[in-house]
PDB file of C-alpha atoms in Angstrom:
ATOM      1  CA  MET A 314      16.946  57.378  14.998  1.00 74.00           C
ATOM      2  CA  SER A 315      16.305  54.775  12.331  1.00 88.00           C
ATOM      3  CA  SER A 316      19.307  52.642  13.781  1.00 94.00           C
ATOM      4  CA  VAL A 317      17.325  52.736  17.157  1.00 96.00           C
ATOM      5  CA  PHE A 318      14.106  51.384  15.553  1.00 97.00           C
ATOM      6  CA  GLU A 319      16.206  48.622  13.551  1.00 97.00           C
ATOM      7  CA  THR A 320      17.870  47.502  16.652  1.00 97.00           C
ATOM      8  CA  GLN A 321      14.099  46.998  18.573  1.00 97.00           C
ATOM      9  CA  LYS A 322      12.807  45.735  15.540  1.00 97.00           C
ATOM     10  CA  THR A 323      15.231  42.736  15.747  1.00 98.00           C
ATOM     11  CA  ILE A 324      14.780  42.543  19.661  1.00 98.00           C
ATOM     12  CA  ARG A 325      11.009  42.091  18.898  1.00 98.00           C
ATOM     13  CA  GLN A 326      11.616  39.382  16.202  1.00 98.00           C
ATOM     14  CA  VAL A 327      13.460  37.630  18.510  1.00 98.00           C
ATOM     15  CA  LEU A 328      10.636  37.820  21.246  1.00 98.00           C
ATOM     16  CA  LEU A 329       8.331  36.954  18.688  1.00 98.00           C
ATOM     17  CA  ASN A 330      10.144  33.974  17.646  1.00 98.00           C
ATOM     18  CA  ILE A 331      10.411  32.853  21.122  1.00 97.00           C
ATOM     19  CA  LEU A 332       6.647  32.836  21.619  1.00 98.00           C
ATOM     20  CA  ASP A 333       6.257  31.030  18.428  1.00 97.00           C
ATOM     21  CA  ASN A 334       8.408  28.153  19.683  1.00 97.00           C
ATOM     22  CA  TYR A 335       7.110  27.500  23.162  1.00 98.00           C
ATOM     23  CA  SER A 336       3.669  26.088  24.287  1.00 98.00           C
ATOM     24  CA  LEU A 337       1.509  28.274  26.279  1.00 98.00           C
ATOM     25  CA  GLU A 338       2.584  25.693  29.492  1.00 98.00           C
ATOM     26  CA  GLN A 339       6.054  26.881  28.889  1.00 98.00           C
ATOM     27  CA  LEU A 340       5.507  30.582  28.431  1.00 98.00           C
ATOM     28  CA  ASN A 341       3.478  30.496  31.527  1.00 98.00           C
ATOM     29  CA  LYS A 342       6.161  28.475  33.779  1.00 98.00           C
ATOM     30  CA  ILE A 343       8.018  30.193  36.369  1.00 98.00           C
ATOM     31  CA  PRO A 344      10.992  28.374  36.961  1.00 97.00           C
ATOM     32  CA  GLN A 345      12.889  27.989  40.183  1.00 96.00           C
ATOM     33  CA  GLY A 346      14.687  30.994  41.147  1.00 95.00           C
ATOM     34  CA  PHE A 347      12.735  33.383  38.870  1.00 96.00           C
ATOM     35  CA  ASN A 348       9.980  35.807  39.643  1.00 95.00           C
ATOM     36  CA  ASN A 349       8.118  35.543  36.197  1.00 97.00           C
ATOM     37  CA  ASN A 350       8.270  33.842  33.096  1.00 98.00           C
ATOM     38  CA  ILE A 351       8.742  34.366  29.377  1.00 98.00           C
ATOM     39  CA  ILE A 352       5.179  35.577  28.416  1.00 98.00           C
ATOM     40  CA  TRP A 353       5.197  38.255  31.357  1.00 98.00           C
ATOM     41  CA  ASN A 354       8.888  39.556  30.382  1.00 98.00           C
ATOM     42  CA  ALA A 355       7.576  40.058  26.731  1.00 98.00           C
ATOM     43  CA  ALA A 356       4.607  41.884  27.845  1.00 98.00           C
ATOM     44  CA  HIS A 357       6.616  43.894  30.284  1.00 98.00           C
ATOM     45  CA  CYS A 358       8.648  44.984  27.309  1.00 98.00           C
ATOM     46  CA  VAL A 359       5.425  46.461  25.632  1.00 98.00           C
ATOM     47  CA  ALA A 360       3.829  48.181  28.830  1.00 98.00           C
ATOM     48  CA  VAL A 361       7.623  49.669  29.523  1.00 98.00           C
ATOM     49  CA  GLN A 362       7.794  51.023  25.927  1.00 98.00           C
ATOM     50  CA  GLN A 363       4.659  52.510  26.352  1.00 98.00           C
ATOM     51  CA  ALA A 364       4.945  54.357  29.691  1.00 97.00           C
ATOM     52  CA  LEU A 365       8.563  55.140  28.561  1.00 97.00           C
ATOM     53  CA  VAL A 366       7.396  56.763  25.198  1.00 98.00           C
ATOM     54  CA  TYR A 367       3.877  57.557  25.406  1.00 98.00           C
ATOM     55  CA  LYS A 368       3.192  58.820  29.120  1.00 98.00           C
ATOM     56  CA  LEU A 369       6.572  60.473  29.787  1.00 98.00           C
ATOM     57  CA  SER A 370       5.608  62.935  26.698  1.00 98.00           C
ATOM     58  CA  GLY A 371       1.925  63.245  28.036  1.00 98.00           C
ATOM     59  CA  LEU A 372       0.457  61.314  25.311  1.00 98.00           C
ATOM     60  CA  PRO A 373      -1.850  58.712  25.538  1.00 98.00           C
ATOM     61  CA  THR A 374      -0.951  54.592  25.548  1.00 98.00           C
ATOM     62  CA  LYS A 375      -1.678  52.734  22.693  1.00 97.00           C
ATOM     63  CA  VAL A 376      -2.446  49.652  25.264  1.00 97.00           C
ATOM     64  CA  SER A 377      -4.632  49.912  28.436  1.00 97.00           C
ATOM     65  CA  ASN A 378      -3.687  51.455  31.543  1.00 96.00           C
ATOM     66  CA  GLU A 379      -4.722  47.954  32.847  1.00 97.00           C
ATOM     67  CA  PHE A 380      -1.872  46.282  30.604  1.00 98.00           C
ATOM     68  CA  ILE A 381       0.713  48.493  32.056  1.00 97.00           C
ATOM     69  CA  VAL A 382       0.002  47.827  35.491  1.00 97.00           C
ATOM     70  CA  LYS A 383      -0.187  44.381  35.065  1.00 97.00           C
ATOM     71  CA  TYR A 384       3.068  44.351  33.591  1.00 98.00           C
ATOM     72  CA  ALA A 385       4.814  46.887  35.223  1.00 96.00           C
ATOM     73  CA  LYS A 386       7.878  47.175  36.897  1.00 93.00           C
ATOM     74  CA  GLY A 387       7.729  45.073  40.336  1.00 92.00           C
ATOM     75  CA  ALA A 388       4.740  43.521  39.004  1.00 95.00           C
ATOM     76  CA  LYS A 389       4.652  39.448  39.053  1.00 95.00           C
ATOM     77  CA  PRO A 390       2.191  36.965  37.017  1.00 96.00           C
ATOM     78  CA  GLU A 391      -1.187  36.888  38.511  1.00 92.00           C
ATOM     79  CA  GLY A 392      -1.466  33.363  37.050  1.00 94.00           C
ATOM     80  CA  ASP A 393      -1.379  31.836  33.840  1.00 97.00           C
ATOM     81  CA  VAL A 394      -2.148  33.545  30.739  1.00 97.00           C
ATOM     82  CA  SER A 395      -4.724  32.288  28.030  1.00 98.00           C
ATOM     83  CA  GLN A 396      -3.500  31.567  24.451  1.00 98.00           C
ATOM     84  CA  GLU A 397      -5.586  34.834  23.663  1.00 98.00           C
ATOM     85  CA  GLU A 398      -3.388  36.778  25.803  1.00 98.00           C
ATOM     86  CA  VAL A 399      -0.567  35.552  24.376  1.00 98.00           C
ATOM     87  CA  ASP A 400      -1.793  36.304  20.870  1.00 98.00           C
ATOM     88  CA  GLU A 401      -2.654  39.491  22.174  1.00 98.00           C
ATOM     89  CA  ILE A 402       0.782  40.002  23.514  1.00 98.00           C
ATOM     90  CA  LYS A 403       2.363  39.087  20.207  1.00 98.00           C
ATOM     91  CA  GLY A 404       0.256  41.428  18.052  1.00 98.00           C
ATOM     92  CA  LEU A 405       1.268  44.294  20.477  1.00 98.00           C
ATOM     93  CA  LEU A 406       5.280  43.499  19.944  1.00 98.00           C
ATOM     94  CA  SER A 407       4.755  44.549  16.115  1.00 97.00           C
ATOM     95  CA  THR A 408       1.920  46.875  16.520  1.00 98.00           C
ATOM     96  CA  THR A 409       3.298  49.180  19.383  1.00 98.00           C
ATOM     97  CA  LEU A 410       6.924  48.805  17.451  1.00 97.00           C
ATOM     98  CA  HIS A 411       5.242  50.316  14.231  1.00 97.00           C
ATOM     99  CA  GLN A 412       2.860  53.095  15.916  1.00 98.00           C
ATOM    100  CA  VAL A 413       6.172  54.242  17.672  1.00 98.00           C
ATOM    101  CA  GLN A 414       8.345  54.706  14.552  1.00 97.00           C
ATOM    102  CA  GLN A 415       5.182  56.297  12.983  1.00 98.00           C
ATOM    103  CA  ASP A 416       4.442  58.716  15.812  1.00 98.00           C
ATOM    104  CA  TYR A 417       8.397  59.749  15.977  1.00 98.00           C
ATOM    105  CA  ASN A 418       8.096  60.381  12.066  1.00 97.00           C
ATOM    106  CA  ASP A 419       4.988  62.360  12.296  1.00 98.00           C
ATOM    107  CA  ALA A 420       6.997  64.276  15.334  1.00 97.00           C
ATOM    108  CA  ILE A 421       4.041  63.849  17.740  1.00 98.00           C
ATOM    109  CA  PHE A 422       6.523  63.920  20.726  1.00 98.00           C
ATOM    110  CA  VAL A 423       6.797  67.372  21.415  1.00 97.00           C
ATOM    111  CA  SER A 424       7.148  67.526  25.301  1.00 97.00           C
ATOM    112  CA  PHE A 425       9.046  65.337  27.762  1.00 98.00           C
ATOM    113  CA  HIS A 426       9.028  64.450  31.473  1.00 98.00           C
ATOM    114  CA  GLU A 427      12.336  63.984  32.728  1.00 98.00           C
ATOM    115  CA  TYR A 428      12.471  60.520  34.393  1.00 97.00           C
ATOM    116  CA  THR A 429      15.462  58.912  36.219  1.00 97.00           C
ATOM    117  CA  THR A 430      15.606  55.125  35.838  1.00 94.00           C
ATOM    118  CA  SER A 431      16.233  52.883  38.692  1.00 91.00           C
ATOM    119  CA  LEU A 432      19.759  52.623  37.044  1.00 89.00           C
ATOM    120  CA  GLY A 433      20.561  56.286  37.707  1.00 93.00           C
ATOM    121  CA  ASN A 434      19.962  57.195  34.164  1.00 92.00           C
ATOM    122  CA  THR A 435      17.849  60.705  33.403  1.00 97.00           C
ATOM    123  CA  LEU A 436      16.024  60.261  30.085  1.00 98.00           C
ATOM    124  CA  LYS A 437      15.875  63.992  28.789  1.00 98.00           C
ATOM    125  CA  ASP A 438      13.984  63.495  26.107  1.00 98.00           C
ATOM    126  CA  ILE A 439      12.311  61.128  23.411  1.00 98.00           C
ATOM    127  CA  ASN A 440      15.600  59.893  21.872  1.00 98.00           C
ATOM    128  CA  GLY A 441      16.941  58.939  25.168  1.00 98.00           C
ATOM    129  CA  ALA A 442      14.077  57.103  26.106  1.00 98.00           C
ATOM    130  CA  LEU A 443      13.668  54.967  22.928  1.00 98.00           C
ATOM    131  CA  GLU A 444      17.567  54.254  23.284  1.00 97.00           C
ATOM    132  CA  PHE A 445      16.858  53.210  27.069  1.00 97.00           C
ATOM    133  CA  ASN A 446      13.841  51.210  25.902  1.00 98.00           C
ATOM    134  CA  ASN A 447      16.505  49.286  23.635  1.00 97.00           C
ATOM    135  CA  TYR A 448      18.909  48.536  26.493  1.00 97.00           C
ATOM    136  CA  HIS A 449      15.754  47.383  28.835  1.00 97.00           C
ATOM    137  CA  GLU A 450      14.247  45.090  26.175  1.00 98.00           C
ATOM    138  CA  GLY A 451      17.770  43.860  25.662  1.00 97.00           C
ATOM    139  CA  ILE A 452      18.162  42.851  29.201  1.00 97.00           C
ATOM    140  CA  HIS A 453      14.368  41.258  29.379  1.00 98.00           C
ATOM    141  CA  THR A 454      15.605  39.214  26.156  1.00 98.00           C
ATOM    142  CA  GLY A 455      18.308  37.753  27.932  1.00 97.00           C
ATOM    143  CA  VAL A 456      16.032  37.029  30.814  1.00 98.00           C
ATOM    144  CA  ILE A 457      13.742  35.246  28.532  1.00 98.00           C
ATOM    145  CA  MET A 458      16.983  33.236  27.008  1.00 97.00           C
ATOM    146  CA  SER A 459      17.690  32.340  30.599  1.00 97.00           C
ATOM    147  CA  ILE A 460      14.248  31.124  31.567  1.00 98.00           C
ATOM    148  CA  ARG A 461      14.070  28.980  28.499  1.00 96.00           C
ATOM    149  CA  LYS A 462      16.974  26.745  29.640  1.00 95.00           C
ATOM    150  CA  PHE A 463      14.356  26.041  32.432  1.00 96.00           C
ATOM    151  CA  VAL A 464      11.142  25.110  30.513  1.00 95.00           C
TER     152      VAL A 464
END
């Protein structure tokens, strides 16, 4: 599983680099033709990772339920986020990555509720959830890279 965590680490570093190189206004801008913005997509990666890994394992998440709902699939930005929120999201991109890896190494993921994604992929265990999460974060990193061209 070390390659799964290395991949996620790379994705998260790309996201952090983008967040560090765009203004608050740019992070909040929703370009024409898009439903969300750069910062929403980055936070969405955190929220979905928590749901896929912890909720489906029957464990408490490391972020609030309000955060997960705010950035869940189908949600849209409710307004501009503050610099404080951007800083929080940046911190969560790092801390949640490291926490999941630590918790995986500590073997806390002992049960898992099967889940079929909107793509029809059934996640049967924590390993499948971690692998799918990388795919999901890769998609949203691509969306962010597209949005960057318009902000």
